[in-house]
Coordinates of C-alpha atoms in Angstrom, one line a residue:
M1 CA 178.7 127.3 222.7
L2 CA 175.3 127.7 220.3
T3 CA 176.1 124.3 219.0
I4 CA 176.3 122.7 222.4
L5 CA 173.0 124.6 223.8
G6 CA 171.0 123.6 220.6
F7 CA 171.5 119.8 221.2
A8 CA 170.9 120.2 224.8
M9 CA 167.7 122.0 224.3
I10 CA 166.6 119.3 222.0
A11 CA 167.7 116.3 224.2
T12 CA 165.8 118.1 227.3
F13 CA 163.1 118.4 225.1
L14 CA 162.7 114.8 224.0
V15 CA 163.7 113.2 227.3
L16 CA 160.7 115.1 229.2
I17 CA 158.6 114.2 226.7
M18 CA 159.6 110.4 226.5
M19 CA 159.4 110.5 230.3
K20 CA 156.2 112.0 230.4
K21 CA 157.1 114.7 232.7
M22 CA 155.7 117.4 230.3
S23 CA 153.2 117.6 227.7
P24 CA 154.4 118.2 224.3
I25 CA 152.5 121.8 223.7
A26 CA 154.0 122.9 227.0
A27 CA 157.6 121.5 226.3
L28 CA 157.5 123.1 223.0
V29 CA 156.8 126.6 224.4
L30 CA 158.7 126.3 228.2
I31 CA 162.2 124.7 227.3
P32 CA 163.0 127.0 224.1
A33 CA 161.9 130.1 226.2
L34 CA 164.3 128.9 228.9
F35 CA 167.3 128.0 226.5
C36 CA 166.8 131.7 224.9
V37 CA 167.4 133.2 228.1
L38 CA 170.5 130.9 228.7
V39 CA 171.9 132.1 225.4
G40 CA 171.3 135.3 226.4
K41 CA 169.0 136.6 223.9
G42 CA 165.9 136.3 226.2
A43 CA 164.9 140.1 225.1
H44 CA 164.4 139.1 221.6
L45 CA 162.1 135.9 222.5
G46 CA 159.2 137.8 221.3
D47 CA 160.7 138.6 218.0
Y48 CA 161.6 134.8 217.5
V49 CA 158.3 133.9 218.4
I50 CA 156.3 136.0 216.1
D51 CA 158.8 135.0 213.3
G52 CA 158.3 131.4 213.9
V53 CA 154.4 131.8 214.0
S54 CA 154.6 133.8 211.0
S55 CA 156.4 131.3 209.1
L56 CA 153.7 128.1 210.6
A57 CA 150.7 130.1 210.1
P58 CA 149.7 128.8 206.8
T59 CA 150.8 125.6 208.0
A60 CA 148.3 125.8 210.9
A61 CA 145.5 127.2 208.3
M62 CA 146.1 124.4 206.1
L63 CA 145.8 121.9 208.8
M64 CA 142.8 123.5 210.3
F65 CA 140.8 123.4 207.0
A66 CA 142.3 120.1 206.0
I67 CA 141.0 118.6 208.9
V68 CA 137.5 120.1 208.7
Y69 CA 137.4 118.9 205.0
F70 CA 138.4 115.3 205.2
G71 CA 136.7 115.0 208.4
V72 CA 133.4 115.8 206.3
M73 CA 134.5 113.3 203.7
I74 CA 135.2 110.9 206.0
D75 CA 131.6 111.7 207.8
V76 CA 129.9 111.4 204.3
G77 CA 131.3 108.2 203.6
L78 CA 133.8 108.9 200.6
F79 CA 136.5 106.8 202.1
D80 CA 134.1 104.0 203.0
P81 CA 134.7 101.6 200.0
I82 CA 138.6 101.7 200.7
V83 CA 138.1 101.1 204.4
R84 CA 135.6 98.2 203.8
A85 CA 137.7 96.6 201.4
I86 CA 140.9 96.6 203.8
L87 CA 138.6 95.4 206.6
K88 CA 137.5 92.5 204.5
F89 CA 141.2 91.5 204.2
C90 CA 141.8 92.1 207.9
K91 CA 139.0 89.8 209.3
A92 CA 139.8 89.4 212.9
D93 CA 143.2 88.3 212.4
P94 CA 146.0 90.6 214.2
M95 CA 148.7 90.1 211.5
R96 CA 146.1 91.1 208.8
I97 CA 145.1 94.0 210.8
V98 CA 148.4 95.3 211.2
V99 CA 149.2 94.6 207.4
G100 CA 145.9 96.3 206.6
T101 CA 147.0 99.5 208.5
A102 CA 150.0 99.7 206.4
L103 CA 148.3 99.3 203.3
L104 CA 145.4 101.8 204.2
A105 CA 147.9 104.2 205.1
A106 CA 150.1 103.9 202.1
I107 CA 146.9 104.1 199.6
V108 CA 145.5 107.3 201.6
S109 CA 148.9 108.9 201.6
L110 CA 148.6 109.4 198.0
D111 CA 146.8 112.6 198.7
G112 CA 150.3 114.0 200.0
D113 CA 148.7 115.1 203.2
G114 CA 149.7 113.4 206.3
S115 CA 146.9 114.7 208.7
T116 CA 144.2 113.0 206.2
T117 CA 145.9 109.7 206.2
F118 CA 145.9 109.5 209.8
M119 CA 142.5 110.6 210.2
I120 CA 141.1 108.0 208.0
T121 CA 143.5 105.3 209.0
V122 CA 142.7 105.6 212.8
S123 CA 139.0 106.2 211.9
A124 CA 138.9 102.8 210.5
M125 CA 141.3 100.8 212.6
Y126 CA 141.6 102.0 216.0
P127 CA 138.1 100.1 217.0
L128 CA 139.4 96.9 215.7
Y129 CA 142.7 97.2 217.6
K130 CA 140.9 98.4 220.9
R131 CA 138.5 95.4 220.6
L132 CA 140.7 92.8 220.2
K133 CA 143.2 94.6 222.7
M134 CA 146.0 95.1 220.3
S135 CA 148.8 97.4 220.9
L136 CA 147.9 100.9 219.7
V137 CA 151.4 101.9 219.3
V138 CA 151.9 99.4 216.7
M139 CA 149.1 101.0 214.6
T140 CA 150.4 104.5 215.1
G141 CA 154.0 103.4 214.4
V142 CA 153.2 101.5 211.3
A143 CA 150.9 104.3 209.6
A144 CA 153.5 106.8 210.5
M145 CA 156.3 104.8 208.5
A146 CA 154.1 104.1 205.5
N147 CA 152.9 107.7 205.4
G148 CA 156.7 108.7 205.5
V149 CA 157.6 106.5 202.6
M150 CA 154.7 107.9 200.6
N151 CA 155.6 111.5 201.7
T152 CA 158.3 111.6 199.3
L153 CA 155.7 112.0 196.4
P154 CA 156.5 115.4 194.3
W155 CA 153.4 117.1 195.9
G156 CA 154.4 115.8 199.4
G157 CA 156.7 118.3 200.5
P158 CA 160.1 117.1 200.9
T159 CA 161.0 116.3 197.3
A160 CA 159.4 119.9 196.2
R161 CA 161.8 121.4 198.8
A162 CA 164.6 119.6 197.8
A163 CA 163.8 120.5 194.0
T164 CA 163.5 124.4 194.9
A165 CA 166.2 124.5 197.3
L166 CA 168.7 122.9 194.6
K167 CA 167.1 124.3 191.4
V168 CA 166.1 120.9 189.8
D169 CA 163.3 119.4 188.8
A170 CA 161.2 117.5 191.2
T171 CA 160.6 114.7 188.6
D172 CA 164.2 114.2 188.2
I173 CA 164.5 113.5 191.8
F174 CA 161.4 111.2 192.6
V175 CA 161.3 109.3 189.4
P176 CA 164.7 107.7 189.7
M177 CA 164.0 106.9 193.3
I178 CA 161.0 104.8 192.8
P179 CA 162.7 101.5 192.9
A180 CA 164.1 102.5 196.1
L181 CA 161.2 103.8 197.6
A182 CA 158.9 100.7 196.5
V183 CA 161.8 98.6 198.5
G184 CA 161.1 100.8 201.1
L185 CA 157.6 100.5 201.3
V186 CA 157.8 96.9 201.0
A187 CA 160.0 96.8 204.1
V188 CA 156.9 98.5 205.8
V189 CA 154.5 96.0 204.8
V190 CA 157.2 93.1 206.1
L191 CA 157.6 94.8 209.3
A192 CA 154.0 95.1 209.5
Y193 CA 153.7 91.3 208.9
V194 CA 156.4 90.8 211.7
L195 CA 154.5 92.9 214.2
G196 CA 151.4 91.5 213.2
L197 CA 152.6 87.8 213.9
R198 CA 153.9 89.0 217.4
E199 CA 150.6 90.5 218.3
R200 CA 148.7 87.4 216.9
R201 CA 151.1 85.0 219.0
R202 CA 150.5 87.3 222.0
L203 CA 146.5 87.6 221.6
G204 CA 145.9 84.5 219.2
A205 CA 143.6 84.8 215.8
L206 CA 140.2 85.3 217.1
S207 CA 136.9 84.5 215.2
L208 CA 134.4 87.2 214.8
D209 CA 132.3 86.1 217.6
E210 CA 135.3 86.0 219.9
A211 CA 136.4 89.4 218.7
L212 CA 133.0 91.0 219.5
G213 CA 133.2 89.2 222.9
R214 CA 130.4 87.0 222.4
G215 CA 129.8 83.8 224.5
R216 CA 132.7 85.1 227.1
E217 CA 131.3 84.9 230.7
T218 CA 133.8 87.4 232.1
E219 CA 132.4 90.5 230.3
T220 CA 129.2 91.8 229.0
V221 CA 129.1 93.4 225.3
P222 CA 126.2 95.7 224.4
E223 CA 123.8 94.2 222.1
T224 CA 124.2 97.6 219.9
E225 CA 127.5 96.5 218.9
T226 CA 128.5 98.7 215.6
V227 CA 130.4 96.9 212.8
L228 CA 132.5 99.0 210.8
V229 CA 131.4 100.6 207.4
G230 CA 129.4 97.1 207.1
A231 CA 132.7 95.1 206.9
G232 CA 132.6 91.5 208.1
A233 CA 128.5 91.8 208.9
V234 CA 128.7 87.9 208.2
A235 CA 130.7 86.0 210.5
G236 CA 134.1 85.3 209.1
A237 CA 133.5 87.7 206.1
G238 CA 135.4 90.9 207.6
A239 CA 136.3 92.8 210.5
G240 CA 133.4 93.7 212.9
A241 CA 135.4 94.5 215.7
G242 CA 134.8 98.0 215.9
A243 CA 132.2 98.0 218.5
A244 CA 130.7 101.5 219.5
G245 CA 131.5 100.2 223.2
A246 CA 135.1 99.6 222.8
R247 CA 137.1 100.2 226.1
S248 CA 139.5 102.8 226.3
G249 CA 142.4 101.3 228.1
A250 CA 145.6 103.3 228.7
G251 CA 145.6 104.7 225.6
T252 CA 149.1 103.7 224.9
G253 CA 148.7 100.3 223.7
G254 CA 151.3 99.1 226.2
A255 CA 154.4 100.4 224.6
H256 CA 156.6 98.9 227.2
G257 CA 156.0 95.3 226.8
G258 CA 157.5 92.5 224.7
A259 CA 160.8 92.2 223.0
G260 CA 159.4 93.0 219.7
G261 CA 157.3 96.7 221.1
S262 CA 154.0 95.3 220.8
G263 CA 153.3 96.0 224.0
A264 CA 150.5 95.0 226.5
A265 CA 147.1 94.6 225.9
A266 CA 145.3 97.9 224.8
G267 CA 142.3 97.6 227.0
T268 CA 141.2 95.5 230.0
V269 CA 137.9 94.6 231.6
G270 CA 136.5 96.9 233.9
E271 CA 137.8 100.1 232.4
P272 CA 135.7 103.3 231.2
E273 CA 133.7 103.2 228.1
D274 CA 135.6 104.7 225.1
D275 CA 133.5 107.2 223.1
F276 CA 135.4 106.5 219.7
K277 CA 132.8 104.9 217.6
G278 CA 134.8 104.2 214.4
L279 CA 133.1 104.5 211.2
D280 CA 129.3 103.3 211.5
P281 CA 128.1 102.0 208.4
D282 CA 124.4 103.6 209.3
R283 CA 125.6 106.9 210.4
P284 CA 123.2 109.8 209.8
T285 CA 126.0 112.0 208.2
L286 CA 126.3 109.4 205.1
R287 CA 125.5 111.1 201.9
P288 CA 125.5 108.2 199.2
Q289 CA 123.7 110.5 196.9
L290 CA 126.5 112.8 196.8
Y291 CA 129.1 110.1 196.6
W292 CA 130.4 111.3 193.1
F293 CA 130.2 114.9 193.7
N294 CA 132.5 114.6 196.8
A295 CA 134.7 112.0 194.7
L296 CA 135.0 115.1 192.0
L297 CA 135.4 117.8 194.5
T298 CA 138.1 115.6 196.1
V299 CA 140.1 114.8 192.7
A300 CA 139.7 118.6 191.8
L301 CA 141.0 119.7 195.3
L302 CA 143.9 117.3 194.8
T303 CA 144.5 118.1 191.4
A304 CA 144.6 121.9 192.1
M305 CA 147.3 121.3 195.0
I306 CA 149.5 119.6 192.5
T307 CA 149.3 121.8 189.9
E308 CA 149.4 124.5 192.5
L309 CA 146.7 126.5 191.1
L310 CA 146.3 128.4 194.5
P311 CA 148.0 128.2 198.0
I312 CA 147.1 125.1 199.9
P313 CA 145.4 126.7 202.7
V314 CA 143.2 128.6 200.4
L315 CA 142.3 125.6 198.4
F316 CA 141.4 123.7 201.5
L317 CA 139.5 126.6 203.0
I318 CA 137.5 126.9 199.8
G319 CA 137.1 123.2 199.9
A320 CA 136.0 123.0 203.2
A321 CA 133.3 125.7 202.7
L322 CA 132.1 123.6 199.6
A323 CA 131.9 120.4 201.2
L324 CA 129.8 121.7 204.3
T325 CA 127.5 123.8 202.3
V326 CA 126.7 120.8 199.9
N327 CA 126.6 118.3 202.3
F328 CA 125.1 120.0 204.7
P329 CA 122.8 122.7 203.6
H330 CA 121.1 123.6 207.1
I331 CA 123.2 125.8 209.5
P332 CA 122.9 123.8 212.7
D333 CA 124.2 120.6 210.7
Q334 CA 127.1 122.6 209.7
K335 CA 127.8 123.6 213.2
A336 CA 127.5 120.1 214.3
R337 CA 130.0 118.8 211.8
I338 CA 132.4 121.7 212.6
A339 CA 132.0 120.9 216.3
A340 CA 132.6 117.1 215.8
H341 CA 136.1 118.0 214.7
A342 CA 136.8 120.7 216.6
D343 CA 138.9 118.9 218.9
N344 CA 141.4 117.7 216.3
V345 CA 141.5 121.3 214.9
L346 CA 142.4 122.9 218.2
N347 CA 144.9 120.4 219.4
V348 CA 146.7 120.2 216.1
S349 CA 146.8 123.9 215.6
G350 CA 147.7 124.5 219.1
M351 CA 150.6 122.1 218.5
V352 CA 151.7 124.3 215.4
F353 CA 152.0 127.4 217.2
A354 CA 153.7 126.1 219.8
A355 CA 156.2 124.3 217.5
A356 CA 156.5 128.1 216.3
V357 CA 158.1 128.8 219.6
F358 CA 160.7 125.7 219.3
T359 CA 161.6 126.7 215.7
G360 CA 161.7 130.4 216.1
V361 CA 164.0 130.0 219.0
L362 CA 166.1 127.4 217.4
T363 CA 166.7 129.4 214.3
G364 CA 166.5 132.9 215.5
T365 CA 169.2 132.6 218.0
G366 CA 171.6 130.7 215.4
M367 CA 171.8 127.5 217.0
V368 CA 170.1 125.7 214.1
D369 CA 172.8 127.1 211.9
H370 CA 175.7 126.3 214.1
M371 CA 174.4 122.8 214.7
A372 CA 174.4 122.4 210.7
D373 CA 177.8 123.8 210.4
W374 CA 179.3 121.6 213.1
L375 CA 177.6 118.6 211.6
V376 CA 179.3 119.4 208.2
D377 CA 182.6 120.2 209.5
T378 CA 182.9 117.0 211.1
I379 CA 182.8 115.0 207.9
P380 CA 186.1 113.6 207.3
A381 CA 187.7 114.9 204.1
G382 CA 188.1 111.1 202.5
M383 CA 184.3 111.0 202.6
G384 CA 183.8 113.6 199.8
P385 CA 183.1 111.4 197.1
Q386 CA 180.6 109.5 199.4
M387 CA 178.6 112.4 199.9
G388 CA 175.4 110.9 198.7
L389 CA 175.6 108.4 201.5
V390 CA 176.7 111.0 203.9
T391 CA 173.6 112.8 203.1
G392 CA 171.2 110.1 203.3
L393 CA 172.6 109.5 206.9
L394 CA 172.6 112.8 207.9
S395 CA 169.1 113.2 206.5
L396 CA 167.8 110.8 209.4
P397 CA 168.3 113.0 212.5
L398 CA 168.4 116.4 211.0
T399 CA 164.9 116.0 209.4
Y400 CA 164.0 114.6 212.7
F401 CA 165.3 117.3 215.0
M402 CA 164.6 120.3 212.3
S403 CA 161.8 121.2 210.2
N404 CA 161.8 120.1 206.5
D405 CA 162.3 124.0 205.6
G406 CA 165.1 124.4 207.8
F407 CA 167.0 121.2 206.4
Y408 CA 166.0 121.6 202.9
F409 CA 166.7 125.3 202.6
G410 CA 169.4 125.6 205.3
V411 CA 171.5 122.5 205.0
L412 CA 171.0 120.7 201.9
P413 CA 172.4 123.4 199.8
V414 CA 175.6 123.3 201.9
L415 CA 176.0 119.5 201.6
A416 CA 175.3 119.7 197.9
E417 CA 178.0 122.2 197.5
A418 CA 180.3 119.8 199.5
G419 CA 179.3 117.1 196.9
Q420 CA 179.9 118.9 193.8
A421 CA 183.6 119.7 195.0
H422 CA 184.1 116.1 195.1
G423 CA 182.0 115.2 191.9
V424 CA 179.0 114.2 193.3
S425 CA 176.1 115.4 191.3
T426 CA 173.3 117.7 192.8
L427 CA 170.5 115.3 191.7
E428 CA 172.0 112.6 193.7
I429 CA 172.4 114.9 196.9
A430 CA 168.8 115.7 196.5
R431 CA 167.7 112.0 196.2
A432 CA 169.9 111.2 199.5
S433 CA 167.9 114.0 201.4
I434 CA 164.6 112.6 201.2
V435 CA 165.5 108.9 202.4
G436 CA 164.6 110.0 206.1
Q437 CA 161.2 110.6 205.6
P438 CA 159.9 107.7 207.5
L439 CA 161.7 109.0 210.6
H440 CA 160.6 112.5 210.1
M441 CA 156.9 111.8 209.9
S442 CA 157.4 111.1 213.6
S443 CA 159.3 114.1 214.6
P444 CA 157.7 116.3 217.3
L445 CA 157.8 119.1 215.1
V446 CA 155.4 117.4 212.3
P447 CA 151.9 118.6 213.3
A448 CA 150.4 115.8 211.7
V449 CA 151.7 113.3 214.1
Y450 CA 149.7 114.8 216.8
V451 CA 146.6 114.2 214.8
L452 CA 147.8 110.3 214.8
V453 CA 148.5 110.0 218.5
G454 CA 145.7 112.2 219.3
M455 CA 143.0 110.3 217.5
A456 CA 144.7 106.8 218.7
K457 CA 144.8 108.0 222.6
V458 CA 148.6 107.2 222.5
E459 CA 151.0 109.2 224.5
F460 CA 153.6 110.9 222.3
G461 CA 156.4 109.3 224.3
D462 CA 155.2 106.0 223.8
H463 CA 154.9 106.5 220.2
T464 CA 158.5 107.7 220.0
R465 CA 159.9 104.9 222.0
F466 CA 158.3 102.3 219.6
V467 CA 158.7 103.7 216.3
V468 CA 162.0 105.5 216.1
K469 CA 164.3 102.2 215.7
W470 CA 161.6 100.9 213.0
A471 CA 161.5 104.2 211.2
V472 CA 165.5 104.4 211.2
L473 CA 165.8 100.7 209.8
T474 CA 163.0 101.5 207.1
S475 CA 165.4 104.8 206.2
L476 CA 168.3 102.9 206.0
V477 CA 166.6 100.1 203.8
I478 CA 165.7 102.9 201.2
L479 CA 169.2 104.3 201.5
A480 CA 170.9 100.7 200.7
A481 CA 168.4 100.4 197.7
G482 CA 169.2 103.5 196.4
L483 CA 173.0 102.8 196.8
L484 CA 172.6 99.3 195.3
F485 CA 170.5 100.5 192.3
G486 CA 172.9 103.0 191.6
I487 CA 170.3 105.7 192.1
I488 CA 172.2 107.5 194.9

């Protein structure tokens, strides 16, 4: 019964979100509360929620101060050179823009933090997508998949969890998987190329003047257009499409259009003005004289994260305080920077604590254990020698519907034990367990995805409908490559 109710709870949540009948934060709270009562454990709801909040509180703290820290780094121009190079590559060509989105997200993902990746990627690319009327779900989908592949880095989380749960070395999991993960990253870039071609066919490859709307009689573009981080200041040299006056559109990028899922145009004439300004190369928050200080501080912070010098929330707390104090020594300026990023902080931290209700009920009632046991028990005995393949396939739905902690510490040891009984090594099981990360990064239980869809003004349901099929395909490509290369 608990197994059925567990799957029913997850299905109800996803259906209501995708049909836009409830907001994610309301669904994450009310649906598990209802099912907790149906299970007959309503009296323990408070305990389950407190347990869930306690387990996710460090994640919420980490995300809060990571958003402030990297928000300040974006404000002061630390990432402008990387963004400038990507935007020069993109020009005003939809195909190049989508591929550039994948490349930028993959490069920034080296820091191991999804929220940072999405903040930088959306800040750079959003105005381009809006001005060219490209589908915003293409941007969020490609960014999420690129980050999902890179999330398998040893300091990214899943690999470390697998290593801890199975008591093996993280490098023994990750290093042999590099060829398969590289194939997965290439697959994301190829997919971005294909989606970009579809966008190009739908919209055409515009010149810079056309991208900025110059010379059109049907719409008026303000003369105070802001060119993104100086890219494309000369016509044809870059992507100056990021206007300060980019119009908002429906916010979803039209996830429903076209066989390719590229959707309808992201904005139309006469819609309200969008207050998302992108990265202004002349913004007053730039601190070029402190560029190397900020670069060294960020490198030191990432090094401390990788070496586990201190807990990650503490590192980001200290880093955010230092970044604010050095770059903005005056208290009113510090308050202004915190206020500028308050929306993201509130949205993400609120979503984390709402997700704590969902995970707390799922775990506390025992539904997650019954679901995992049922899935393992359904594996045919003849598949025992293929437990690497089975683990890889199971990692897709399980890491999507469960937290990484629940999967790696609750389910993976059971799969590893079953594999060992059939002569499959623990390392093979561990490597197979990380192939589902491209899909996992769009899970409703991943706080960073709400940074992505929130900044991109995309409905979570639209993002889900678009990205799931492509993320599953990417994960299967990684699994196939792992099997082909004899890694899994």
